[in-house]
Each structure stands twice: as C-alpha cells, then as structure tokens.
Coordinates of N, CA and C in Angstrom, one line a residue:
Chain A
X221 N 118.8 91.9 108.7 CA 119.3 92.7 107.6 C 118.5 94.0 107.0
X222 N 118.9 95.0 107.0 CA 118.2 96.2 106.6 C 118.0 96.0 104.8
X223 N 116.6 96.3 104.6 CA 116.4 96.2 103.1 C 116.7 97.1 102.4
X224 N 116.7 98.4 102.8 CA 117.3 99.7 102.1 C 118.1 100.5 103.0
X225 N 119.4 100.5 102.7 CA 120.2 101.2 103.8 C 120.8 102.4 103.1
X226 N 120.8 103.3 103.8 CA 121.6 104.7 103.4 C 122.7 105.1 104.2
X227 N 123.7 105.8 103.9 CA 124.9 106.3 104.5 C 125.3 107.8 103.9
X228 N 125.7 108.5 104.5 CA 125.5 108.6 106.1 C 124.0 109.1 106.6
X229 N 123.7 108.7 107.9 CA 122.4 109.1 108.2 C 122.2 110.7 108.3
X230 N 123.3 111.6 108.9 CA 123.4 112.7 109.1 C 124.6 113.4 108.4
X231 N 124.4 114.4 108.0 CA 125.6 115.3 107.1 C 125.4 116.5 107.1
X232 N 126.4 117.3 108.0 CA 126.4 118.5 108.2 C 127.7 119.1 107.4
X233 N 127.4 120.3 106.6 CA 128.5 120.8 105.6 C 128.3 122.0 105.4
X234 N 129.3 122.8 104.6 CA 129.4 124.1 104.5 C 128.9 124.5 103.2
X235 N 128.4 125.5 102.8 CA 127.9 125.9 101.5 C 129.1 125.8 100.3
X236 N 128.9 125.4 99.4 CA 129.8 125.1 98.5 C 130.5 123.9 98.4
X237 N 130.6 123.2 99.3 CA 131.1 121.8 99.3 C 130.4 120.9 98.5
X238 N 130.9 119.6 98.1 CA 130.7 118.6 97.2 C 130.3 117.3 98.3
X239 N 129.3 116.6 98.3 CA 129.0 115.7 99.1 C 128.1 114.4 98.5
X240 N 128.6 113.1 98.8 CA 127.6 112.1 98.4 C 126.8 111.3 99.8
X241 N 125.7 110.6 99.0 CA 124.8 109.9 99.9 C 124.9 108.6 99.0
X242 N 125.0 107.5 99.9 CA 125.0 106.3 99.2 C 123.7 105.4 99.6
X243 N 123.5 104.6 98.9 CA 122.0 103.7 99.0 C 122.3 102.3 98.4
X244 N 121.7 101.3 99.2 CA 122.1 99.9 98.9 C 120.9 99.2 99.2
X245 N 120.2 98.3 98.4 CA 119.1 97.6 98.7 C 119.5 96.1 98.4
X246 N 119.1 95.3 99.3 CA 119.1 93.9 99.3 C 117.9 93.1 99.0
X247 N 117.0 93.9 98.3 CA 115.5 93.0 98.2 C 115.5 92.6 96.5
X248 N 116.6 92.7 95.8 CA 116.4 92.2 94.5 C 115.7 93.1 93.4
X249 N 115.3 94.2 94.1 CA 114.5 95.1 93.1 C 115.1 95.8 92.1
X250 N 114.4 96.1 90.9 CA 115.1 96.6 89.7 C 114.9 98.0 89.8
X251 N 114.1 98.8 90.5 CA 113.9 100.2 90.5 C 114.3 100.8 91.8
X252 N 115.1 101.8 91.8 CA 115.4 102.5 92.9 C 115.1 104.2 92.7
X253 N 114.8 104.9 93.6 CA 114.3 106.2 93.7 C 115.4 107.0 94.6
X254 N 115.4 108.4 94.4 CA 115.6 109.4 95.2 C 114.5 110.3 95.4
X255 N 114.2 110.5 96.6 CA 113.2 111.5 97.1 C 113.6 112.6 98.1
X256 N 113.1 113.7 97.8 CA 113.6 114.7 98.9 C 112.6 115.4 99.7
X257 N 112.6 115.2 101.0 CA 111.7 115.8 102.0 C 112.2 117.1 102.5
X258 N 111.5 118.4 102.2 CA 112.0 119.4 102.8 C 111.4 119.7 104.4
X259 N 111.7 121.0 104.6 CA 111.2 121.2 106.2 C 109.8 121.2 106.3
X260 N 109.2 121.4 105.1 CA 107.5 121.3 105.0 C 107.0 119.9 104.8
X261 N 108.0 119.0 104.9 CA 107.5 117.8 104.9 C 107.2 117.2 103.5
X262 N 107.2 118.0 102.3 CA 106.8 117.5 101.1 C 107.8 116.6 100.6
X263 N 107.3 115.3 100.0 CA 108.1 114.2 99.4 C 108.3 114.3 98.0
X264 N 109.3 114.7 97.5 CA 109.2 115.1 96.2 C 110.2 114.0 95.3
X265 N 109.8 113.6 94.4 CA 110.8 112.3 93.6 C 111.7 113.3 92.9
X266 N 112.9 112.8 93.1 CA 114.2 113.4 92.1 C 114.5 112.6 90.9
X267 N 115.0 111.4 91.0 CA 115.4 110.5 90.4 C 115.1 109.2 90.3
X268 N 114.7 108.3 89.2 CA 114.5 106.9 89.4 C 115.4 106.2 88.2
X269 N 115.8 105.1 88.9 CA 116.7 104.0 87.9 C 116.0 102.7 87.8
X270 N 115.8 102.3 86.9 CA 115.5 100.9 86.4 C 116.6 100.0 86.0
X271 N 117.3 99.0 86.8 CA 118.2 98.4 86.2 C 119.3 99.0 85.8
X272 N 119.7 100.0 86.4 CA 121.0 100.8 86.2 C 120.6 101.7 85.2
X273 N 119.5 102.1 84.8 CA 119.4 103.1 83.4 C 118.4 104.0 84.0
X274 N 118.6 105.4 84.1 CA 117.8 106.7 84.6 C 116.4 106.6 83.6
X275 N 115.3 106.2 84.3 CA 114.2 106.6 83.7 C 113.4 107.9 84.1
X276 N 113.7 108.4 85.2 CA 113.0 109.6 85.7 C 113.9 110.8 86.1
X277 N 114.0 111.7 85.6 CA 114.7 112.8 86.2 C 114.0 114.1 86.1
X278 N 113.4 114.4 87.3 CA 112.6 115.6 87.6 C 113.5 116.8 87.4
X279 N 112.7 117.9 87.4 CA 113.7 119.2 87.3 C 114.4 119.4 88.5
X280 N 115.6 118.7 88.5 CA 116.6 119.0 89.5 C 117.8 119.6 88.8
X281 N 118.4 120.7 89.7 CA 119.7 121.2 89.3 C 120.7 120.0 88.9
X282 N 121.5 120.7 87.7 CA 122.5 119.5 87.4 C 123.7 119.5 88.6
X283 N 123.4 120.3 89.7 CA 124.4 119.7 90.5 C 124.1 118.5 91.3
X284 N 123.1 118.0 91.2 CA 122.6 116.5 91.5 C 123.0 115.6 90.4
X285 N 123.8 114.7 90.8 CA 124.2 113.9 89.8 C 123.9 112.3 90.7
X286 N 122.8 111.5 90.1 CA 123.0 110.1 90.5 C 123.7 109.3 90.0
X287 N 124.2 108.3 90.4 CA 125.0 107.2 89.8 C 124.6 105.6 90.4
X288 N 124.5 104.8 89.3 CA 123.9 103.5 89.7 C 125.0 102.4 89.2
X289 N 125.9 102.2 89.8 CA 126.4 100.9 89.4 C 126.3 99.6 89.1
X290 N 125.4 99.4 89.8 CA 124.4 98.1 89.6 C 123.0 98.2 90.2
X291 N 122.2 97.4 89.9 CA 120.8 97.9 90.4 C 120.8 97.5 91.8
X292 N 121.4 97.3 92.4 CA 121.4 97.1 94.0 C 121.9 98.6 94.7
X293 N 122.5 99.4 93.8 CA 123.1 100.5 94.6 C 122.7 102.0 93.8
X294 N 122.3 102.8 94.6 CA 122.0 104.2 93.8 C 122.6 105.3 94.7
X295 N 123.7 106.0 94.2 CA 124.1 106.9 94.9 C 123.9 108.5 94.4
X296 N 123.8 109.3 95.3 CA 123.6 110.7 94.9 C 124.7 111.5 95.3
X297 N 125.4 112.2 94.5 CA 126.3 113.3 94.5 C 125.8 114.5 94.3
X298 N 126.1 115.4 95.3 CA 125.6 116.9 95.1 C 126.9 117.9 95.0
X299 N 126.9 118.6 94.1 CA 128.2 119.5 94.1 C 127.6 121.0 94.2
X300 N 128.7 121.6 95.1 CA 128.5 123.3 95.4 C 127.1 123.3 95.9
X301 N 127.0 122.6 97.1 CA 126.0 122.5 98.2 C 125.5 124.2 98.1
X302 N 124.3 124.1 98.5 CA 123.4 125.6 98.7 C 122.7 125.3 99.9
X303 N 122.2 126.4 100.4 CA 121.3 126.2 101.7 C 120.1 125.5 101.5
X304 N 119.5 125.9 100.5 CA 118.3 125.3 100.0 C 118.2 123.7 99.6
X305 N 119.4 123.1 99.7 CA 119.6 121.7 99.6 C 119.3 121.0 100.9
X306 N 119.5 121.7 102.1 CA 118.9 121.0 103.4 C 117.8 120.4 103.3
X307 N 117.9 119.2 103.8 CA 116.5 118.4 103.6 C 116.8 117.1 104.0
X308 N 115.9 116.1 104.2 CA 115.9 114.7 104.4 C 116.0 114.1 103.0
X309 N 117.1 113.2 102.5 CA 117.0 112.4 101.4 C 116.7 111.0 101.5
X310 N 115.5 110.7 100.8 CA 115.3 109.3 101.0 C 115.5 108.4 99.9
X311 N 116.1 107.5 99.9 CA 116.5 106.3 98.9 C 115.1 105.2 99.0
X312 N 114.6 104.8 97.8 CA 113.7 103.9 98.0 C 113.9 102.9 96.7
X313 N 113.3 101.7 97.2 CA 113.1 100.8 95.9 C 112.1 100.1 95.8
X314 N 111.5 99.5 94.6 CA 110.4 98.8 94.3 C 110.6 97.6 93.5
X315 N 109.7 97.0 93.5 CA 109.9 95.7 92.3 C 109.2 96.1 91.1
X316 N 108.3 97.0 91.1 CA 107.6 97.3 89.7 C 107.8 98.9 89.8
X317 N 108.1 99.6 88.5 CA 108.5 101.0 88.3 C 106.9 101.6 88.5
X318 N 106.8 102.3 89.5 CA 105.6 103.4 89.4 C 104.2 102.5 90.2
X319 N 104.2 101.2 90.2 CA 103.1 100.5 90.7 C 103.3 99.6 91.9
X320 N 104.7 99.3 92.2 CA 105.1 98.6 93.4 C 105.2 99.2 94.6
X321 N 104.9 98.5 95.8 CA 105.4 99.2 97.0 C 106.6 99.7 97.4
X322 N 106.8 100.8 97.7 CA 108.1 101.5 98.0 C 108.7 101.1 99.2
X323 N 110.1 100.5 99.1 CA 110.6 100.3 100.3 C 111.5 101.6 100.9
X324 N 111.4 102.2 101.6 CA 112.2 103.5 102.0 C 113.5 103.2 102.9
X325 N 114.6 103.8 102.6 CA 115.7 103.6 103.4 C 115.4 104.4 104.8
X326 N 116.1 104.7 105.7 CA 115.8 105.6 106.8 C 116.1 107.0 106.7
X327 N 116.6 107.6 105.7 CA 116.7 109.0 105.4 C 118.3 109.3 105.6
X328 N 118.5 110.3 105.0 CA 120.1 111.1 105.0 C 119.6 112.4 105.4
X329 N 119.8 113.1 106.7 CA 119.6 114.3 106.8 C 120.8 115.3 106.6
X330 N 120.5 116.1 105.6 CA 121.6 116.9 105.3 C 121.4 118.2 105.6
X331 N 122.3 119.0 106.2 CA 122.2 120.4 106.6 C 123.4 121.3 106.1
X332 N 123.1 122.1 105.6 CA 124.0 123.0 104.8 C 124.0 124.3 105.4
X333 N 125.4 124.7 106.1 CA 125.3 125.9 106.8 C 125.8 127.2 106.1
Chain B
X217 N 101.7 116.2 88.1 CA 100.7 117.0 88.9 C 100.5 116.4 89.9
X218 N 100.8 117.1 91.1 CA 100.8 116.5 92.6 C 99.2 116.5 92.9
X219 N 98.8 115.2 93.6 CA 97.7 115.0 94.0 C 97.5 116.1 95.3
X220 N 95.9 116.3 95.4 CA 95.8 117.0 96.5 C 95.0 116.3 97.6
X221 N 95.6 116.4 98.9 CA 94.7 115.8 100.0 C 94.1 116.5 100.7
X222 N 92.9 116.2 101.5 CA 92.2 116.9 102.4 C 91.9 115.9 103.4
X223 N 91.8 116.4 104.8 CA 92.2 117.5 105.0 C 93.8 117.7 105.2
X224 N 94.1 118.8 105.6 CA 95.8 119.1 106.1 C 96.1 118.3 107.3
X225 N 95.1 118.5 108.1 CA 95.3 117.9 109.7 C 94.0 117.7 110.0
X226 N 94.2 116.6 111.3 CA 93.0 116.2 111.6 C 93.5 115.8 113.4
X227 N 92.6 116.2 114.3 CA 92.8 115.8 115.6 C 91.8 115.1 116.0
X228 N 91.9 113.7 116.5 CA 90.9 113.0 117.0 C 91.2 112.4 118.3
X229 N 90.0 111.9 118.9 CA 90.1 111.2 120.2 C 90.1 109.7 119.8
X230 N 90.9 109.0 120.6 CA 91.2 107.5 120.3 C 89.7 106.9 120.3
X231 N 89.6 105.9 119.5 CA 88.4 105.3 119.1 C 87.5 105.9 117.8
X232 N 87.8 107.4 117.5 CA 87.0 108.0 116.6 C 87.6 107.7 115.2
X233 N 86.5 107.9 114.2 CA 87.0 107.5 112.9 C 87.4 108.8 111.8
X234 N 88.2 108.5 111.0 CA 88.6 109.5 110.1 C 88.7 109.2 108.9
X235 N 88.7 110.3 108.0 CA 88.6 110.0 106.4 C 89.5 110.8 105.8
X236 N 90.6 110.2 105.1 CA 91.6 111.4 104.2 C 91.5 111.1 103.0
X237 N 91.2 112.0 102.3 CA 90.8 112.2 100.7 C 92.1 112.7 99.9
X238 N 92.1 112.0 98.6 CA 93.2 112.3 97.9 C 92.7 112.4 96.4
X239 N 92.9 113.4 95.7 CA 92.5 113.7 94.4 C 93.3 114.1 93.3
X240 N 93.4 113.4 92.1 CA 94.4 114.0 91.3 C 93.7 114.7 90.0
X241 N 94.3 115.4 89.2 CA 93.6 116.2 87.9 C 94.1 115.4 86.6
X242 N 94.8 114.4 86.9 CA 95.2 113.3 85.8 C 95.0 112.0 86.0
X243 N 94.7 111.2 84.9 CA 94.3 109.8 85.1 C 95.2 109.3 85.8
X244 N 94.6 108.1 86.5 CA 95.4 107.5 87.6 C 95.5 105.9 87.3
X245 N 96.6 105.7 87.5 CA 96.8 104.1 87.3 C 96.8 103.1 88.5
X246 N 97.5 104.0 89.7 CA 97.6 103.4 90.9 C 97.7 104.4 91.9
X247 N 97.1 104.2 93.3 CA 97.4 105.0 94.6 C 97.9 104.4 95.4
X248 N 98.7 104.9 96.2 CA 99.4 104.5 97.0 C 99.1 105.3 98.6
X249 N 99.1 104.5 99.6 CA 99.0 105.2 100.8 C 100.2 104.9 101.8
X250 N 100.9 105.9 102.5 CA 102.0 105.8 103.2 C 101.5 106.5 104.5
X251 N 102.4 106.0 105.6 CA 102.1 106.7 107.0 C 103.6 107.1 107.2
X252 N 103.9 108.2 107.7 CA 105.3 108.6 108.2 C 105.3 109.3 109.8
X253 N 106.0 108.2 110.5 CA 106.1 108.9 112.0 C 107.2 109.9 112.1
X254 N 107.1 110.8 113.0 CA 108.2 111.9 113.2 C 109.7 111.2 113.1
X255 N 110.5 111.9 112.2 CA 112.0 111.4 112.2 C 112.0 109.9 111.7
X256 N 110.9 109.4 111.2 CA 111.0 108.2 110.5 C 111.0 108.1 108.8
X257 N 111.0 107.0 108.5 CA 110.9 107.1 106.7 C 109.3 106.5 106.8
X258 N 108.8 107.1 105.3 CA 107.4 106.6 105.2 C 107.4 104.9 105.3
X259 N 106.3 104.5 105.8 CA 105.9 103.2 105.8 C 104.6 103.0 104.8
X260 N 104.7 101.7 104.1 CA 103.7 101.5 103.3 C 102.4 100.8 104.0
X261 N 101.3 101.5 103.3 CA 100.2 100.9 104.1 C 99.3 100.0 103.0
X262 N 99.0 100.5 101.7 CA 98.4 99.7 100.7 C 98.6 100.5 99.4
X263 N 98.4 99.8 98.2 CA 98.4 100.0 96.8 C 97.1 99.6 96.4
X264 N 96.1 100.7 95.6 CA 95.2 100.2 94.8 C 95.3 100.3 93.4
X265 N 95.3 99.4 92.7 CA 95.6 99.2 91.4 C 94.4 99.4 90.2
X266 N 93.2 99.1 90.9 CA 92.2 99.1 89.8 C 91.1 99.9 90.2
X267 N 90.4 100.7 89.3 CA 89.2 101.4 89.6 C 88.2 100.8 90.4
X268 N 87.7 101.2 91.4 CA 86.7 100.6 92.2 C 87.1 99.8 93.3
X269 N 88.4 99.6 93.2 CA 89.1 98.7 94.3 C 88.9 99.1 95.8
X270 N 88.6 98.3 96.7 CA 88.9 98.5 97.9 C 89.6 97.7 98.7
X271 N 90.7 98.3 99.6 CA 91.7 97.4 100.2 C 91.6 97.6 101.8
X272 N 92.0 96.7 102.4 CA 92.1 97.0 103.9 C 92.6 96.0 104.6
X273 N 93.4 96.5 105.7 CA 93.7 95.7 106.8 C 93.7 96.2 108.0
X274 N 93.5 95.3 109.0 CA 93.0 95.7 110.4 C 92.0 96.9 110.3
X275 N 92.0 98.2 110.9 CA 91.0 98.9 110.5 C 91.2 100.1 110.0
X276 N 92.3 100.0 108.9 CA 92.4 101.1 107.7 C 92.1 100.3 106.6
X277 N 91.3 101.1 105.9 CA 90.9 100.8 104.5 C 91.0 101.7 103.5
X278 N 90.9 101.5 102.3 CA 91.0 102.6 101.4 C 90.1 102.4 100.0
X279 N 89.7 103.3 99.3 CA 88.7 102.8 98.2 C 89.4 103.7 97.0
X280 N 89.1 103.2 95.6 CA 89.7 103.9 94.5 C 88.7 104.4 93.6
X281 N 88.3 105.5 93.3 CA 87.3 106.0 92.2 C 88.1 106.2 91.0
X282 N 88.5 105.2 90.4 CA 89.2 105.8 89.0 C 88.3 106.8 87.9
X283 N 87.3 106.9 88.0 CA 86.3 107.8 87.2 C 86.6 109.3 87.7
X284 N 86.6 109.2 89.2 CA 86.6 110.7 89.7 C 88.1 111.0 90.1
X285 N 88.8 109.9 89.7 CA 90.4 110.0 89.7 C 90.7 110.4 91.6
X286 N 89.8 109.8 92.3 CA 90.0 110.1 93.7 C 90.1 108.9 94.7
X287 N 91.1 109.0 95.7 CA 90.9 107.7 96.5 C 90.6 108.5 97.9
X288 N 90.2 107.5 98.8 CA 89.8 107.9 100.2 C 90.6 106.7 101.2
X289 N 91.1 107.3 102.3 CA 91.8 106.3 103.4 C 90.9 106.3 104.4
X290 N 90.3 105.3 104.9 CA 89.4 105.2 106.0 C 90.1 104.5 107.3
X291 N 90.3 105.5 108.4 CA 90.5 104.8 109.7 C 89.5 104.7 110.8
X292 N 89.2 103.4 111.1 CA 88.2 103.0 112.0 C 88.8 102.8 113.3
X293 N 87.9 103.5 114.2 CA 88.2 103.2 115.7 C 89.7 103.6 115.9
X294 N 90.0 104.7 115.7 CA 91.6 105.1 115.7 C 92.3 104.8 116.9
X295 N 93.5 104.4 117.0 CA 94.3 104.2 118.0 C 95.5 105.0 118.0
X296 N 96.1 105.1 119.2 CA 97.1 105.9 119.3 C 98.6 105.9 118.5
X297 N 98.6 104.6 117.9 CA 99.5 104.2 117.0 C 99.2 104.9 115.6
X298 N 97.9 105.1 115.5 CA 97.5 105.7 114.1 C 98.4 107.2 113.8
X299 N 98.7 107.9 114.9 CA 99.1 109.2 114.6 C 100.2 109.3 113.7
X300 N 100.4 110.4 112.9 CA 101.5 110.6 111.8 C 100.9 111.2 110.9
X301 N 101.9 111.6 109.7 CA 101.5 112.1 108.6 C 101.1 111.1 107.7
X302 N 100.0 111.0 106.9 CA 99.5 110.1 105.6 C 99.7 111.0 104.6
X303 N 100.4 110.2 103.3 CA 100.7 110.4 102.1 C 100.1 109.7 101.2
X304 N 99.3 110.3 100.3 CA 98.8 109.6 99.0 C 99.9 109.7 98.1
X305 N 100.2 108.7 97.3 CA 100.8 108.6 96.1 C 100.1 108.4 94.8
X306 N 100.4 108.9 93.7 CA 99.8 108.7 92.7 C 100.7 108.3 91.5
X307 N 100.2 107.0 90.9 CA 101.1 106.8 89.8 C 100.4 106.5 88.5
X308 N 100.9 107.5 87.5 CA 100.5 107.4 86.2 C 101.1 106.4 85.0
X309 N 101.2 106.8 83.7 CA 102.0 106.1 82.9 C 103.4 106.2 82.9
X310 N 104.0 107.0 83.4 CA 105.3 107.5 83.6 C 106.1 106.8 84.6
X311 N 105.6 105.7 85.1 CA 106.5 105.3 86.2 C 106.7 106.1 87.3
X312 N 106.2 107.2 87.5 CA 106.4 108.2 88.7 C 105.4 107.9 89.7
X313 N 105.7 108.0 91.1 CA 104.7 108.0 92.1 C 105.0 109.4 92.7
X314 N 103.9 110.2 92.5 CA 103.9 111.5 92.9 C 103.1 111.6 94.3
X315 N 103.7 112.3 95.4 CA 103.1 112.2 96.6 C 102.2 113.7 96.7
X316 N 101.2 113.5 97.5 CA 100.4 114.7 98.0 C 101.3 115.3 99.2
X317 N 100.8 116.3 99.6 CA 101.4 117.2 100.7 C 101.2 116.5 102.0
X318 N 100.4 115.5 102.2 CA 100.2 114.9 103.5 C 99.2 115.5 104.5
X319 N 98.6 114.6 105.2 CA 97.7 114.9 106.1 C 98.2 114.4 107.3
X320 N 98.2 115.5 108.4 CA 98.7 115.1 109.5 C 97.5 114.8 110.5
X321 N 97.5 113.5 111.1 CA 96.7 113.0 111.8 C 97.2 112.7 113.5
X322 N 96.6 113.5 114.3 CA 97.0 113.3 115.8 C 95.9 112.8 116.7
X323 N 96.2 111.7 117.2 CA 95.0 111.1 118.1 C 95.5 111.3 119.6
X324 N 94.4 111.6 120.1 CA 94.7 112.0 121.6 C 93.7 110.9 122.5
X325 N 94.4 110.6 123.6 CA 94.1 109.4 124.3 C 92.7 110.0 125.0

C-alpha cells in the first residue's frame, strides 16, 4: 500500500486551462503539504493543512487553490495555467507539523504548453 | 528564509568522505536531511531536534549546532548508492519546513 499517493503522475495541458492534482495519505497523519519543484530542482513549500485547516499559505498566486475534504486528502486546483506553472508538484504528509518526517508522494509532473 | 547549503555540487570516488553544510539566518528548531535521486521523490534521512544533537545511521551522520544555526551532513566511505541531491530543510516556530537549494553528489566507481 502506497503511503502517499498522487494522481495524475503526468499532466500535459495548454496555457489557460484549469487542472487538478489529487493526493491521499493512509498514514493517519494530521498534516499535509504541497511542494513545488521547478526545473532548477528548488523544493518550495506552497501550502500546509493541519487536520483540514490551512496553516501555511506561501506567496502563491490565487490561481492555486488547495482543498482538504478530510485529513487524509489534500487536492490542488490550478486555474488559468501559465507556462511558469510547469514543475513537479509533490504532496507530503507528516505526523507533526514542521518537525516530523515528511513522507512524499511520487510527484506529479505538470507541463504547460 | 531559505537555508544556505554548501557546496552546490560534489564529485567523489567511491570510498571517499563528504561533508555537506547547511546554515540559516534565523533560529532553528529542527533540521531535516533528505536525499533525492533523479526522477524520484525526496527520501527522509534524519531529523535533528535539539541543539548539539548528532544522529546517524549506517555511514551517514549529521550534527546540529543550534548556537551557530548550522547543521552538517557527513557521508563516510561513500557508496555508489549515495549519489543524488541532498536537501537540508529547516523548521522554525511557524511549522514550515523550508528547504535549501540542494547539494548534488556524484559518486564515481
């Protein structure tokens, strides 16, 4: 059983489209994150949820909207996609916010044409 | 504030040792080390939660100097499997784990 799973693994789309990435964890963790890794491999935190509540919202454009229907799921919806949104998006979860081991999903590679 | 890692890249021969440094301009509550291989997700190596703490497993260990706001990762007698990009992540009071830009390690046979 995969601990943190993301879908889809690959996403190719046109500029201006809207897309979603889904994430689920079966570890019973309270905290989930979205990280963005660009072509230079920088791992940048975007959002963090603790028990369905948003606790971290980095300076991310409003086009990005996370949603956590329950503590095991954290989805990312992106509106009006731009070329600069091309990256690998990693979902992660941890038992303790900010101090626990991060369990990463496999990543979702988004390519915007 | 993003922690600063050094060096940016290292090339070693199998069996050689390496040290990767991580420093922060703000007070640290935790330091996290991860390794990422090409095309894969980052994988947890260790967390250091107290000043002066040292941890290790196998031939990879790390230290945390809370006063200097620094951590170092030590790789002893490196193996081919150690190749990858190493990230340090720093945790503050705000529940965020901020990662450095990574150190690329390449081990030659």
